[in-house]
PDB file of C-alpha atoms in Angstrom:
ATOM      1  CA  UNK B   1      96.328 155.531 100.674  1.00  0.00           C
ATOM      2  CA  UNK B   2      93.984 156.460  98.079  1.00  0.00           C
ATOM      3  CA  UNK B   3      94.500 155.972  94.197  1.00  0.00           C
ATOM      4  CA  UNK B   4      92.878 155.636  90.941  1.00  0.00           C
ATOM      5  CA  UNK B   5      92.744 152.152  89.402  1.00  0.00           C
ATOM      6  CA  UNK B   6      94.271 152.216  85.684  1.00  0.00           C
ATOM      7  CA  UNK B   7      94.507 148.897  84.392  1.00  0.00           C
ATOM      8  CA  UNK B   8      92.877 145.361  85.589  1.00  0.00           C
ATOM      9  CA  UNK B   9      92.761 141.987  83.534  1.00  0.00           C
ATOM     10  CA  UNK B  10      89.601 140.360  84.734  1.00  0.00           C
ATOM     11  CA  UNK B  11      90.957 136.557  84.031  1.00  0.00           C
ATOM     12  CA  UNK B  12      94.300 137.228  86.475  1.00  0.00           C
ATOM     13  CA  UNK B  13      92.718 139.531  88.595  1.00  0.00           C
ATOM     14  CA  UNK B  14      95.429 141.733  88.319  1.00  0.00           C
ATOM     15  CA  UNK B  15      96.000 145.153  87.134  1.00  0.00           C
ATOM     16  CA  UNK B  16      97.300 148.738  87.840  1.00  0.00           C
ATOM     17  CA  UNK B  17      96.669 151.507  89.799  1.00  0.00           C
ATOM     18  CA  UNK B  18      97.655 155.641  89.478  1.00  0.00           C
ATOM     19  CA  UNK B  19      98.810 157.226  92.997  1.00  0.00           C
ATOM     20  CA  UNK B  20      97.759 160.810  93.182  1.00  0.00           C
ATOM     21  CA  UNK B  21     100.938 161.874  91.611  1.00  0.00           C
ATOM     22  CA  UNK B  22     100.770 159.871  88.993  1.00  0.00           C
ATOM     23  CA  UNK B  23     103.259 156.880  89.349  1.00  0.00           C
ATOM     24  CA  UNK B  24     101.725 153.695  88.410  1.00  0.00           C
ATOM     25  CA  UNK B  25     101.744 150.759  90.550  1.00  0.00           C
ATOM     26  CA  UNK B  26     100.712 147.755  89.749  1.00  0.00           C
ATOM     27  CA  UNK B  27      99.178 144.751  91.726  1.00  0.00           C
ATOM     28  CA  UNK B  28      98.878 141.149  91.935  1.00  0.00           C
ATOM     29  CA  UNK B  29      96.031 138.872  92.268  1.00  0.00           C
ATOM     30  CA  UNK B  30      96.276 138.160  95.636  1.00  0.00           C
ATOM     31  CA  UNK B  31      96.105 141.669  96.794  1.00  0.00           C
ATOM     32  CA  UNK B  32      92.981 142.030  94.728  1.00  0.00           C
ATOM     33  CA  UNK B  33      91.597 138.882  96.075  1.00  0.00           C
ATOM     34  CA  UNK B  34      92.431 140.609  99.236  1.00  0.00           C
ATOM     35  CA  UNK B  35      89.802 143.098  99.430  1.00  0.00           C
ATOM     36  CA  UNK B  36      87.391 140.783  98.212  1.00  0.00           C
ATOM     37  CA  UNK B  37      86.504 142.831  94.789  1.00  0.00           C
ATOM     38  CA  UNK B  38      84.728 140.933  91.885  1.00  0.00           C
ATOM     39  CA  UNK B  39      85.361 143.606  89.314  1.00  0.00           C
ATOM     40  CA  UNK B  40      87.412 146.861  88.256  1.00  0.00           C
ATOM     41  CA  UNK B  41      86.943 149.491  86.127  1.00  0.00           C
ATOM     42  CA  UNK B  42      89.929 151.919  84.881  1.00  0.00           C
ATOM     43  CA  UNK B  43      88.838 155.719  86.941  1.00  0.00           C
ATOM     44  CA  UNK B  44      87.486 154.087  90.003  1.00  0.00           C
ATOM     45  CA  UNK B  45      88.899 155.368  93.325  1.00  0.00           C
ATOM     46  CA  UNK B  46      90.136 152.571  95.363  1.00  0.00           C
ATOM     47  CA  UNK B  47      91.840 152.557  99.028  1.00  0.00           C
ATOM     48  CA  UNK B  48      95.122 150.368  98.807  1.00  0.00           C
ATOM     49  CA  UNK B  49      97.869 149.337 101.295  1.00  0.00           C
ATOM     50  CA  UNK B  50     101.161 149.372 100.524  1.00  0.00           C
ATOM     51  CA  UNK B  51     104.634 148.203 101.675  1.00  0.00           C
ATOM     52  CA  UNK B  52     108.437 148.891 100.691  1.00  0.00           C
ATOM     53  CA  UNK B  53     109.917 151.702  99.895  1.00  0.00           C
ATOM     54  CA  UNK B  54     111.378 152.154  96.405  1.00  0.00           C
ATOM     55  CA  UNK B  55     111.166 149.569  93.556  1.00  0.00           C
ATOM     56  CA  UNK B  56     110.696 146.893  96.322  1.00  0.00           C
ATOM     57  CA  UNK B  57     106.942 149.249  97.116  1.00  0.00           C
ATOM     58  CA  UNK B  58     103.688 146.663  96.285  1.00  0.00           C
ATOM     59  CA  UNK B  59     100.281 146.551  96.994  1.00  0.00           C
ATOM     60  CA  UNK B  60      98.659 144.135  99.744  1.00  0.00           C
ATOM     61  CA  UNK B  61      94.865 145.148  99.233  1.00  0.00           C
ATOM     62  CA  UNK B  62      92.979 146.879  96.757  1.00  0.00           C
ATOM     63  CA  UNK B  63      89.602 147.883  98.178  1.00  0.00           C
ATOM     64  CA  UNK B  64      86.736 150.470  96.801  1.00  0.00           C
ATOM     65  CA  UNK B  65      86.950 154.071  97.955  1.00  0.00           C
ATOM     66  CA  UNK B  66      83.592 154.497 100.131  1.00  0.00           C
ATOM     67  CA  UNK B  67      82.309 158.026 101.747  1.00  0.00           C
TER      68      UNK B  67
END
């Protein structure tokens, strides 16, 4: 799944991301530390995973969109 990251807090490596139709989601430092990213900037694509359904829906990995 592809988003857009929103928000990230460089000293808990955690943040926020925008899904395509808008909803935020945010995610935790171990799915950041997941995909092995040393920064983020708000309006960078990324590629996350995701599982749940509903309220109980989180991120696992947070990667950088590549072509």
């Amino acid at each position: 799944m592809q988003a857009t990251a929103y928000t990230y807090d460089a000293d808990s490596r955690t943040g926020s991301v925008l899904l395509d139709d808008g909803t935020p989601l945010p995610f935790d430092t171990a799915a950041f530390d997941a995909g092995g990213l040393r920064l983020l900037r708000p309006g960078q694509r990324v590629r996350i995973d995701v599982t749940g359904e509903g309220e109980e829906r989180r991120i696992t990995l947070i990667t950088l969109q590549t072509f």
